[in-house]
Coordinates of C-alpha atoms in Angstrom, one line a residue:
Chain A
X1 CA 22.3 -8.9 -17.0
X2 CA 18.9 -10.5 -17.0
X3 CA 15.7 -9.1 -15.5
X4 CA 12.5 -10.9 -14.7
X5 CA 9.3 -8.9 -14.5
X6 CA 6.0 -10.5 -13.3
X7 CA 2.8 -8.9 -14.7
X8 CA -0.8 -9.5 -13.6
X9 CA -4.0 -9.2 -15.6
X10 CA -6.5 -7.2 -13.6
X11 CA -9.7 -5.3 -14.1
X12 CA -8.8 -2.0 -15.8
X13 CA -8.2 0.7 -13.1
X14 CA -10.8 3.0 -14.8
X15 CA -13.6 0.4 -14.3
X16 CA -15.7 0.4 -11.2
X17 CA -15.8 -3.3 -10.1
X18 CA -19.2 -4.9 -9.4
X19 CA -19.9 -7.5 -6.8
X20 CA -21.6 -10.6 -8.1
X21 CA -25.2 -11.1 -7.0
X22 CA -24.4 -14.4 -5.2
X23 CA -21.6 -12.7 -3.2
X24 CA -19.0 -15.1 -4.5
X25 CA -16.7 -12.5 -5.9
X26 CA -16.3 -9.6 -8.2
X27 CA -17.6 -9.8 -11.8
X28 CA -14.8 -10.1 -14.4
X29 CA -16.8 -11.6 -17.3
X30 CA -17.1 -9.0 -20.1
X31 CA -15.2 -6.4 -18.1
X32 CA -12.2 -4.6 -19.6
X33 CA -8.9 -6.0 -18.3
X34 CA -5.5 -4.5 -18.4
X35 CA -2.0 -4.9 -17.0
X36 CA -1.8 -4.0 -13.3
X37 CA -0.6 -0.4 -13.3
X38 CA 2.2 -1.0 -10.8
X39 CA 3.5 -3.8 -13.1
X40 CA 3.5 -1.4 -16.0
X41 CA 5.9 0.7 -13.9
X42 CA 8.0 -2.4 -13.2
X43 CA 8.2 -3.2 -17.0
X44 CA 9.0 0.4 -17.8
X45 CA 11.9 0.4 -15.3
X46 CA 13.3 -2.8 -16.8
X47 CA 13.1 -1.3 -20.3
X48 CA 14.8 1.9 -19.2
X49 CA 17.6 -0.2 -17.7
X50 CA 17.9 -2.0 -21.0
X51 CA 18.0 1.3 -22.9
X52 CA 20.8 2.4 -20.6
X53 CA 22.8 -0.7 -21.5
X54 CA 22.6 -2.2 -18.0
X55 CA 20.2 -4.9 -18.9
X56 CA 20.6 -7.4 -21.8
X57 CA 17.3 -9.3 -21.5
X58 CA 13.9 -8.8 -20.0
X59 CA 11.6 -11.8 -19.4
X60 CA 7.9 -11.0 -18.6
X61 CA 6.0 -13.6 -16.6
X62 CA 2.3 -13.9 -15.9
X63 CA 0.5 -16.4 -13.8
X64 CA -3.2 -16.8 -14.5
X65 CA -5.7 -17.7 -17.1
X66 CA -4.9 -18.2 -20.8
X67 CA -6.0 -14.6 -21.5
X68 CA -3.0 -13.3 -19.4
X69 CA -1.1 -13.8 -22.7
X70 CA -2.6 -10.4 -23.8
X71 CA -0.9 -8.8 -20.8
X72 CA 2.4 -10.5 -21.7
X73 CA 2.1 -9.2 -25.3
X74 CA 1.6 -5.7 -23.9
X75 CA 4.8 -6.2 -21.8
X76 CA 6.7 -7.3 -24.9
X77 CA 5.2 -4.3 -26.9
X78 CA 6.7 -2.1 -24.2
X79 CA 10.1 -3.8 -24.6
X80 CA 10.3 -7.2 -22.9
X81 CA 12.2 -9.7 -25.0
X82 CA 10.3 -12.8 -24.3
X83 CA 7.5 -14.1 -22.1
X84 CA 6.4 -17.0 -19.9
X85 CA 2.8 -17.8 -19.2
X86 CA 2.1 -20.1 -16.2
X87 CA -1.4 -21.0 -16.9
X88 CA -3.9 -21.7 -14.1
X89 CA -7.6 -21.0 -13.4
X90 CA -7.1 -21.0 -9.7
X91 CA -7.3 -17.7 -7.8
X92 CA -3.7 -16.6 -7.5
X93 CA -2.5 -15.8 -4.0
X94 CA 0.9 -14.1 -3.4
X95 CA 2.3 -17.1 -1.6
X96 CA 1.6 -19.5 -4.5
X97 CA 2.7 -16.8 -7.1
X98 CA 5.9 -16.3 -5.2
X99 CA 6.6 -20.1 -5.3
X100 CA 6.0 -20.1 -9.1
X101 CA 8.3 -17.2 -9.4
X102 CA 10.9 -18.9 -7.2
X103 CA 10.9 -21.8 -9.6
X104 CA 11.3 -19.5 -12.6
X105 CA 14.1 -17.6 -10.9
X106 CA 16.0 -20.8 -10.2
X107 CA 15.6 -21.8 -13.8
X108 CA 16.3 -18.4 -15.5
X109 CA 18.8 -17.0 -12.9
X110 CA 17.9 -13.3 -13.4
X111 CA 20.1 -10.7 -11.6
X112 CA 17.0 -8.6 -10.7
X113 CA 13.3 -9.3 -10.3
X114 CA 11.2 -6.1 -10.5
X115 CA 7.6 -6.4 -9.5
X116 CA 4.7 -3.9 -9.0
X117 CA 4.3 -3.2 -5.3
X118 CA 0.7 -4.2 -5.3
X119 CA -2.0 -5.6 -7.5
X120 CA -5.1 -3.4 -7.7
X121 CA -7.5 -6.3 -7.5
X122 CA -6.6 -8.1 -4.2
X123 CA -4.6 -5.1 -2.9
X124 CA -2.3 -7.6 -1.1
X125 CA 1.1 -5.9 -1.5
X126 CA 3.0 -9.1 -0.7
X127 CA 4.4 -11.0 -3.7
X128 CA 7.8 -9.3 -4.0
X129 CA 8.5 -9.5 -0.3
X130 CA 7.4 -13.2 -0.3
X131 CA 9.6 -14.0 -3.3
X132 CA 12.6 -12.4 -1.6
X133 CA 11.9 -14.4 1.6
X134 CA 11.5 -17.7 -0.3
X135 CA 14.8 -17.1 -2.2
X136 CA 16.6 -15.7 0.9
X137 CA 17.6 -12.7 -1.2
X138 CA 17.8 -9.0 -0.4
X139 CA 14.7 -6.9 -1.1
X140 CA 13.9 -3.2 -1.7
X141 CA 10.1 -2.5 -1.7
X142 CA 8.3 0.6 -2.7
X143 CA 11.2 1.9 -4.9
X144 CA 11.0 5.4 -6.2
X145 CA 14.6 5.4 -7.6
X146 CA 16.7 2.6 -8.8
X147 CA 20.4 2.9 -9.7
X148 CA 22.3 -0.2 -10.8
X149 CA 26.1 0.3 -10.6
X150 CA 29.2 -1.4 -9.4
X151 CA 27.7 -4.9 -9.1
X152 CA 24.9 -3.8 -6.9
X153 CA 21.8 -1.6 -6.8
X154 CA 21.0 1.5 -4.8
X155 CA 17.3 2.0 -4.2
X156 CA 15.4 4.9 -2.7
X157 CA 12.3 3.6 -1.0
X158 CA 9.0 5.4 0.0
X159 CA 8.5 5.0 3.7
X160 CA 6.1 6.6 6.2
X161 CA 7.3 10.1 6.7
X162 CA 9.9 10.3 4.0
X163 CA 12.5 8.3 2.0
X164 CA 15.0 5.6 2.8
X165 CA 18.0 4.6 0.8
X166 CA 19.4 1.1 0.9
X167 CA 22.1 -0.7 -1.1
X168 CA 21.5 -4.3 -2.3
X169 CA 23.9 -6.8 -3.7
X170 CA 22.7 -8.6 -6.8
X171 CA 20.7 -10.8 -7.3
X172 CA 17.9 -8.9 -5.6
X173 CA 14.2 -8.2 -5.6
X174 CA 12.7 -4.8 -6.1
X175 CA 9.0 -3.6 -6.0
X176 CA 8.0 -0.5 -7.9
X177 CA 6.1 2.4 -6.3
X178 CA 4.1 5.0 -8.1
X179 CA 6.8 7.6 -8.6
X180 CA 9.5 5.3 -10.0
X181 CA 8.7 6.3 -13.5
X182 CA 5.9 7.0 -16.0
X183 CA 5.2 4.0 -18.2
X184 CA 5.3 4.4 -22.0
X185 CA 2.5 3.6 -24.3
X186 CA 3.3 0.8 -26.7
X187 CA 3.5 2.1 -30.3
X188 CA 1.7 0.2 -33.1
X189 CA 4.9 -1.0 -34.7
X190 CA 6.0 -2.3 -31.3
X191 CA 2.7 -4.0 -30.8
X192 CA 3.1 -5.8 -34.2
X193 CA 6.7 -6.8 -33.3
X194 CA 5.5 -8.2 -29.9
X195 CA 3.3 -10.7 -31.7
X196 CA 6.4 -12.4 -33.1
X197 CA 8.4 -12.5 -29.8
X198 CA 8.6 -15.9 -28.1
X199 CA 6.1 -17.0 -25.4
X200 CA 6.6 -20.1 -23.5
X201 CA 3.6 -21.8 -21.8
X202 CA 3.9 -23.8 -18.6
X203 CA 1.6 -25.0 -15.8
X204 CA 2.2 -24.8 -12.1
X205 CA 2.6 -28.6 -12.1
X206 CA 5.5 -28.3 -14.6
X207 CA 7.2 -26.2 -11.9
X208 CA 6.1 -28.4 -9.0
X209 CA 4.0 -25.7 -7.3
X210 CA 0.7 -26.4 -5.5
X211 CA -1.6 -23.4 -6.2
X212 CA -4.3 -24.3 -3.7
X213 CA -5.3 -21.0 -2.0
X214 CA -4.8 -20.8 1.7
X215 CA -7.5 -18.2 2.0
X216 CA -11.0 -19.3 1.2
X217 CA -13.5 -16.6 0.3
X218 CA -16.5 -16.8 2.6
X219 CA -18.3 -13.9 0.9
X220 CA -17.8 -10.7 -1.0
X221 CA -20.1 -7.8 -0.3
X222 CA -20.6 -4.2 -1.3
X223 CA -19.3 -1.8 1.3
X224 CA -21.9 0.4 3.1
X225 CA -22.8 3.2 0.7
X226 CA -22.1 6.7 1.7
X227 CA -24.9 9.1 0.9
X228 CA -24.3 12.3 -1.0
X229 CA -24.9 15.3 1.2
X230 CA -25.9 18.8 0.3
X231 CA -24.5 21.5 -1.8
X232 CA -23.9 24.8 -0.2
X233 CA -23.5 28.3 -1.7
X234 CA -20.9 29.9 0.4
X235 CA -18.0 29.5 2.7
X236 CA -20.0 31.2 5.4
X237 CA -22.7 28.6 5.2
X238 CA -20.2 25.8 5.3
X239 CA -18.5 27.1 8.4
X240 CA -21.9 27.6 10.1
X241 CA -22.9 24.0 9.2
X242 CA -19.6 22.5 10.3
X243 CA -20.0 24.3 13.6
X244 CA -23.7 24.0 14.4
X245 CA -24.8 20.9 12.5
X246 CA -21.9 18.6 12.2
X247 CA -20.1 20.0 15.3
X248 CA -16.7 19.2 14.0
X249 CA -15.1 22.6 14.3
Chain B
X1 CA -4.0 -17.8 22.4
X2 CA -1.2 -15.3 22.5
X3 CA -0.7 -12.7 19.8
X4 CA 2.4 -10.8 18.9
X5 CA 2.1 -7.2 17.6
X6 CA 4.9 -5.6 15.7
X7 CA 4.9 -1.9 16.7
X8 CA 5.8 1.2 14.8
X9 CA 7.2 4.2 16.6
X10 CA 8.6 7.6 15.9
X11 CA 11.5 8.6 18.0
X12 CA 10.4 6.2 20.7
X13 CA 6.7 7.2 20.8
X14 CA 4.4 4.4 19.7
X15 CA 2.3 5.5 16.7
X16 CA -1.4 5.7 17.3
X17 CA -2.0 3.4 14.3
X18 CA 0.0 0.7 16.2
X19 CA -2.3 1.1 19.2
X20 CA -5.2 0.3 16.8
X21 CA -3.3 -3.0 15.9
X22 CA -3.2 -3.8 19.6
X23 CA -6.9 -3.2 19.9
X24 CA -7.4 -5.7 17.1
X25 CA -5.0 -8.2 18.7
X26 CA -6.9 -8.0 22.0
X27 CA -9.9 -9.4 20.3
X28 CA -7.8 -12.5 19.6
X29 CA -6.0 -13.2 22.8
X30 CA -3.2 -12.0 25.1
X31 CA -0.9 -9.5 23.6
X32 CA 2.9 -9.3 23.5
X33 CA 4.6 -6.6 21.4
X34 CA 7.9 -6.3 19.5
X35 CA 9.8 -3.0 19.0
X36 CA 12.8 -2.6 16.8
X37 CA 14.7 0.3 15.2
X38 CA 16.5 3.3 16.5
X39 CA 15.1 4.5 19.9
X40 CA 13.8 1.0 20.5
X41 CA 14.6 1.4 24.3
X42 CA 12.4 4.5 24.5
X43 CA 9.8 2.8 22.4
X44 CA 9.8 -0.3 24.6
X45 CA 9.2 2.0 27.6
X46 CA 6.2 3.6 25.9
X47 CA 5.0 0.2 24.7
X48 CA 5.2 -1.2 28.3
X49 CA 2.8 1.6 29.4
X50 CA 0.1 0.5 27.0
X51 CA -2.8 -1.2 28.9
X52 CA -3.3 -4.8 27.9
X53 CA 0.3 -5.5 26.8
X54 CA 1.7 -8.4 28.7
X55 CA 5.3 -8.4 27.5
X56 CA 7.5 -6.1 25.4
X57 CA 10.3 -7.6 23.3
X58 CA 12.9 -5.1 22.4
X59 CA 15.7 -5.2 19.9
X60 CA 18.4 -2.7 20.6
X61 CA 20.5 -2.1 17.7
X62 CA 22.7 0.8 16.5
X63 CA 23.8 -0.5 13.2
X64 CA 20.7 0.4 11.2
X65 CA 20.1 -3.3 10.4
X66 CA 16.9 -3.2 12.4
X67 CA 15.5 -0.9 9.7
X68 CA 16.1 -3.6 7.1
X69 CA 13.4 -6.2 6.2
X70 CA 15.7 -9.2 6.1
X71 CA 16.8 -9.5 9.7
X72 CA 13.5 -8.3 11.1
X73 CA 11.5 -10.8 9.1
X74 CA 13.8 -13.5 10.2
X75 CA 13.2 -12.5 13.8
X76 CA 9.5 -12.5 13.4
X77 CA 9.6 -15.9 11.8
X78 CA 11.7 -17.1 14.7
X79 CA 9.4 -15.6 17.4
X80 CA 6.3 -17.0 15.6
X81 CA 6.7 -20.4 17.3
X82 CA 5.2 -18.9 20.5
X83 CA 2.2 -17.2 18.9
X84 CA -0.9 -18.0 16.9
X85 CA -1.2 -14.6 15.2
X86 CA 1.3 -11.9 14.3
X87 CA -0.2 -8.5 13.7
X88 CA 0.9 -5.0 12.8
X89 CA -0.7 -1.8 11.5
X90 CA -0.6 -1.4 7.7
X91 CA 2.5 0.8 7.8
X92 CA 5.3 1.0 5.2
X93 CA 7.5 -0.9 7.7
X94 CA 5.1 -3.7 8.3
X95 CA 4.2 -4.1 4.7
X96 CA 7.9 -4.4 3.9
X97 CA 8.5 -7.0 6.7
X98 CA 5.4 -9.1 7.4
X99 CA 5.0 -10.7 4.0
X100 CA 8.6 -11.7 4.0
X101 CA 8.2 -13.3 7.4
X102 CA 5.0 -15.0 6.2
X103 CA 7.0 -16.6 3.3
X104 CA 9.6 -17.9 5.7
X105 CA 6.7 -19.6 7.6
X106 CA 4.9 -20.8 4.5
X107 CA 1.8 -18.7 5.4
X108 CA -0.4 -16.6 3.1
X109 CA -0.6 -13.1 4.9
X110 CA -3.9 -11.4 5.4
X111 CA -3.3 -7.7 4.7
X112 CA -5.3 -4.7 5.8
X113 CA -8.2 -6.3 7.8
X114 CA -11.1 -4.1 8.9
X115 CA -12.9 -6.7 11.1
X116 CA -12.3 -9.9 12.9
X117 CA -15.1 -12.5 12.8
X118 CA -13.2 -15.3 14.6
X119 CA -9.6 -16.5 15.0
X120 CA -9.5 -17.7 11.4
X121 CA -11.9 -15.3 9.6
X122 CA -11.3 -11.7 8.7
X123 CA -12.9 -9.0 6.6
X124 CA -10.7 -7.0 4.2
X125 CA -11.3 -4.5 1.4
X126 CA -10.4 -5.5 -2.1
X127 CA -10.5 -3.4 -5.3
X128 CA -9.7 -0.2 -3.5
X129 CA -12.5 -0.7 -1.1
X130 CA -15.1 -1.3 -3.9
X131 CA -15.9 -4.6 -2.2
X132 CA -15.4 -6.2 1.2
X133 CA -14.1 -9.8 1.2
X134 CA -14.6 -12.1 4.2
X135 CA -11.8 -14.7 4.1
X136 CA -11.0 -17.8 6.2
X137 CA -7.4 -18.8 6.6
X138 CA -6.3 -22.4 6.4
X139 CA -2.9 -21.6 7.8
X140 CA -1.9 -22.7 11.3
X141 CA -0.5 -19.2 12.0
X142 CA -2.0 -15.9 10.8
X143 CA 0.1 -13.0 9.6
X144 CA -2.1 -9.9 9.6
X145 CA -1.9 -6.2 9.0
X146 CA -4.6 -4.0 10.4
X147 CA -6.3 -1.0 8.8
X148 CA -5.9 1.4 11.7
X149 CA -9.1 3.5 10.9
X150 CA -11.2 0.4 11.5
X151 CA -10.1 -0.2 15.1
X152 CA -10.4 2.3 17.9
X153 CA -6.8 2.6 19.3
X154 CA -6.2 1.5 22.9
X155 CA -5.0 4.1 25.4
X156 CA -1.3 5.0 25.4
X157 CA -0.9 5.0 29.2
X158 CA -2.0 2.9 32.2
X159 CA -0.2 -0.5 31.7
X160 CA 2.9 -1.9 33.2
X161 CA 4.4 -4.7 31.0
X162 CA 7.7 -6.5 31.5
X163 CA 10.5 -5.7 29.0
X164 CA 12.7 -8.4 27.6
X165 CA 15.7 -8.1 25.2
X166 CA 15.7 -10.2 22.0
X167 CA 18.5 -10.4 19.5
X168 CA 18.2 -9.8 15.8
X169 CA 19.2 -12.9 13.8
X170 CA 21.6 -12.4 10.9
X171 CA 19.6 -11.8 7.7
X172 CA 20.7 -13.3 4.4
X173 CA 23.0 -10.3 4.0
X174 CA 23.3 -8.4 0.8
X175 CA 21.4 -5.4 1.9
X176 CA 22.8 -2.4 3.7
X177 CA 21.1 0.6 5.2
X178 CA 22.4 3.9 3.7
X179 CA 20.2 6.7 5.0
X180 CA 16.8 7.9 5.9
X181 CA 15.4 11.3 5.0
X182 CA 12.3 12.2 6.9
X183 CA 10.2 15.2 5.8
X184 CA 10.1 17.7 8.6
X185 CA 6.6 18.6 9.7
X186 CA 5.1 20.3 12.7
X187 CA 1.7 19.0 11.7
X188 CA -0.1 16.0 13.1
X189 CA 0.4 12.6 11.3
X190 CA -2.1 12.0 8.5
X191 CA -3.4 8.7 9.9
X192 CA -4.1 10.1 13.3
X193 CA -5.1 13.7 12.6
X194 CA -8.6 14.8 13.8
X195 CA -8.8 17.0 10.6
X196 CA -7.3 16.4 7.2
X197 CA -7.1 19.1 4.5
X198 CA -6.3 17.5 1.1
X199 CA -5.5 19.0 -2.3
X200 CA -5.7 17.4 -5.7
X201 CA -5.1 18.1 -9.3
X202 CA -7.0 21.4 -8.9
X203 CA -4.2 22.8 -6.9
X204 CA -2.4 23.1 -10.2
X205 CA 1.2 23.0 -8.8
X206 CA 3.3 22.3 -5.8
X207 CA 3.7 25.9 -4.9
X208 CA -0.1 26.3 -4.4
X209 CA -0.1 23.6 -1.7
X210 CA 1.4 26.2 0.6
X211 CA -2.0 27.9 0.3
X212 CA -3.5 25.0 2.3
X213 CA -1.2 25.7 5.3
X214 CA -3.1 28.6 6.9
X215 CA -6.3 26.6 6.8
X216 CA -4.6 23.5 8.2
X217 CA -3.0 25.6 10.9
X218 CA -6.3 27.1 11.8
X219 CA -7.9 23.6 12.2
X220 CA -4.9 21.7 13.6
X221 CA -5.1 19.6 10.5
X222 CA -2.7 17.3 8.6
X223 CA -2.2 18.0 4.9
X224 CA -2.9 15.3 2.4
X225 CA -3.1 14.9 -1.4
X226 CA -4.7 12.8 -4.0
X227 CA -2.7 10.3 -6.1
X228 CA -3.0 12.7 -9.1
X229 CA -1.3 15.5 -7.1
X230 CA 1.5 13.1 -6.1
X231 CA 1.8 11.7 -9.6
X232 CA 2.3 15.2 -11.0
X233 CA 5.0 15.8 -8.4
X234 CA 3.2 18.6 -6.5
X235 CA 4.0 16.9 -3.1
X236 CA 5.9 13.9 -1.9
X237 CA 4.3 10.4 -1.8
X238 CA 3.9 10.4 2.0
X239 CA 1.1 12.9 1.5
X240 CA -0.9 10.5 -0.6
X241 CA -4.3 9.5 0.7
X242 CA -5.8 6.5 -1.2
X243 CA -5.6 2.9 -2.1
X244 CA -1.9 3.1 -2.8
X245 CA -1.2 5.7 -0.1
X246 CA -2.5 6.2 3.4
X247 CA -5.9 5.3 4.7
X248 CA -7.4 8.0 6.9
X249 CA -10.7 8.4 8.8
X250 CA -10.6 11.8 10.5
X251 CA -13.6 13.6 12.0
X252 CA -13.4 16.1 9.3
X253 CA -11.9 15.6 5.8
X254 CA -11.7 18.6 3.5
X255 CA -11.1 17.8 -0.2
X256 CA -10.0 20.7 -2.3
X257 CA -9.8 20.4 -6.1
X258 CA -10.1 16.6 -5.8
X259 CA -12.3 14.9 -8.3
X260 CA -12.8 11.7 -6.2
X261 CA -11.4 8.8 -8.2
X262 CA -12.1 5.3 -6.6
X263 CA -8.4 5.2 -5.7
X264 CA -8.8 8.3 -3.5
X265 CA -12.2 7.5 -2.1
X266 CA -10.7 4.2 -0.9
X267 CA -8.4 6.2 1.4
X268 CA -10.9 8.6 3.0
X269 CA -14.5 7.6 2.7
X270 CA -14.7 6.4 6.3
X271 CA -14.2 10.0 7.5
X272 CA -16.9 11.2 9.7
X273 CA -17.7 14.4 7.8
X274 CA -16.5 15.1 4.3
X275 CA -16.4 18.5 2.7
X276 CA -15.6 18.9 -1.0
X277 CA -14.8 22.0 -3.0
X278 CA -14.6 21.5 -6.8
X279 CA -15.3 23.5 -9.9
X280 CA -16.9 20.5 -11.6
X281 CA -20.5 19.9 -10.2
X282 CA -20.3 16.4 -11.7
X283 CA -17.1 15.4 -9.8
X284 CA -17.7 12.0 -8.0
X285 CA -16.4 13.4 -4.7
X286 CA -19.8 15.2 -4.3
X287 CA -21.4 11.7 -4.2
X288 CA -19.7 11.0 -0.9
X289 CA -19.4 14.6 0.5
X290 CA -21.6 15.7 3.4
X291 CA -21.1 19.3 2.3
X292 CA -20.1 20.4 -1.1
X293 CA -19.4 23.8 -2.7
X294 CA -19.2 24.0 -6.4
X295 CA -16.6 26.7 -7.1
X296 CA -13.0 27.6 -7.6
X297 CA -10.9 26.5 -4.6
X298 CA -8.7 29.6 -5.0
X299 CA -11.7 31.8 -4.4
X300 CA -13.3 29.6 -1.7
X301 CA -10.2 28.9 0.3
X302 CA -9.6 32.6 1.4
X303 CA -13.3 33.0 2.1
X304 CA -13.2 29.9 4.3
X305 CA -10.3 31.2 6.3
X306 CA -11.9 34.6 6.7
X307 CA -15.1 33.0 7.9
X308 CA -13.2 30.8 10.4
X309 CA -11.4 33.9 11.7
X310 CA -14.6 35.8 12.0
X311 CA -16.2 33.0 13.9
X312 CA -13.2 33.0 16.2

């Protein structure tokens, strides 16, 4: 079976983002960019399903600027077989991304789409659910365990207060949570091999999707700074301060 | 304007975080609420008692399908005709359902808002709270989740709303509820606890998390964890405080053996008082902590308990 895995190029999770002086957004020029960490987990899961013999082909997709092809090469170095870049300079919102993905799902007919649960730039946590809604297909978000068998998939999901297990018929949409797996590092030979794997380039217009954002950014600002407090020498002093100064115990 | 709030409950008791969503909704207009899931009848009764709620819509269902995203999203999309805004607290349930409903309505959702400027304009954190974006929606309807810590919850009692039954439409099918396994805990919920005691990488293993229990018991605290501690499997994911876990803002937050990565700070830096204990004097957590102790948590923790006992 075929799996589609969307991946997003974002500011590396180790970098502290800086708000632009004009308040129009966050500075990305000259900043280290990487694959969204939850998307790495999604790619890893697809690769593991392929290694188990469940999956025959993995297609990585990215929607964004031309440089997103670096992210697609990373996905192919991890084990994706081919890639599709849908190139746009517009800010990508989950609704528009889900529409692009719907068009690609209709073309490629994958049995599963596995996405990261959330991108660490806009923190929207919506694309997978929206894609499932647009396609009218079953969804399992925040997956911590995925088991494909007997023509369906059983997914354990992280919910508030515990875990939920649901069973989905294929084709289905899954979003990956933190504990689903630990993504592998791409080895040098695999990085070299990935350079030769096929990458198709499309535009949103090719797929008939209007990317115009529905949310316009009025301003972006630094959050109020929290000031560092004081260092204490003992537990006794801490308890006394919490009681008499902060009055919280 | 009338706003619909999708409520979360536990065993029929409306979660405090959902009352924060009602507080946000009241800034926009009249408030109706929707309750689904097991114990929806009890939940509808507690929802009807919340001041400011005009009407409670209840879905009674015993098949487990009201725990699935597909039919609940279809219901929200159907109910949307009567409302300008649909809100919920940023719970796992709402995050599962609301974006799907938004897609059915061709609306871009606005997750995790911390302020309402007007009916179209909202403030929400991006990049794990490293920046605050003010966004204006061009959609006719707004689908919104609310960061509970940013809105003071409305009272639980004092109202008297009418209750109406609504039926769950058939979803696309293809998904079946199998089971739910809730972690048993006598402790307060992370998101509404007055005190949170959290452990990080410095706890070294899951077994050591038990060492936090006497302190948490002493303070009536919820126990939390950093993403690193969850990543390493010390504790389950529902303990996670941070960008990808729960957002908390208690009166007192005690961080033990937590370095203070941006990811974690995003989940707790709105706490009123922050205490950090860490061996590393350079740990970023000290840049946000009101009170810090540089030292080994395994030494400090028993001392802290002894001091609290002494103080009575």
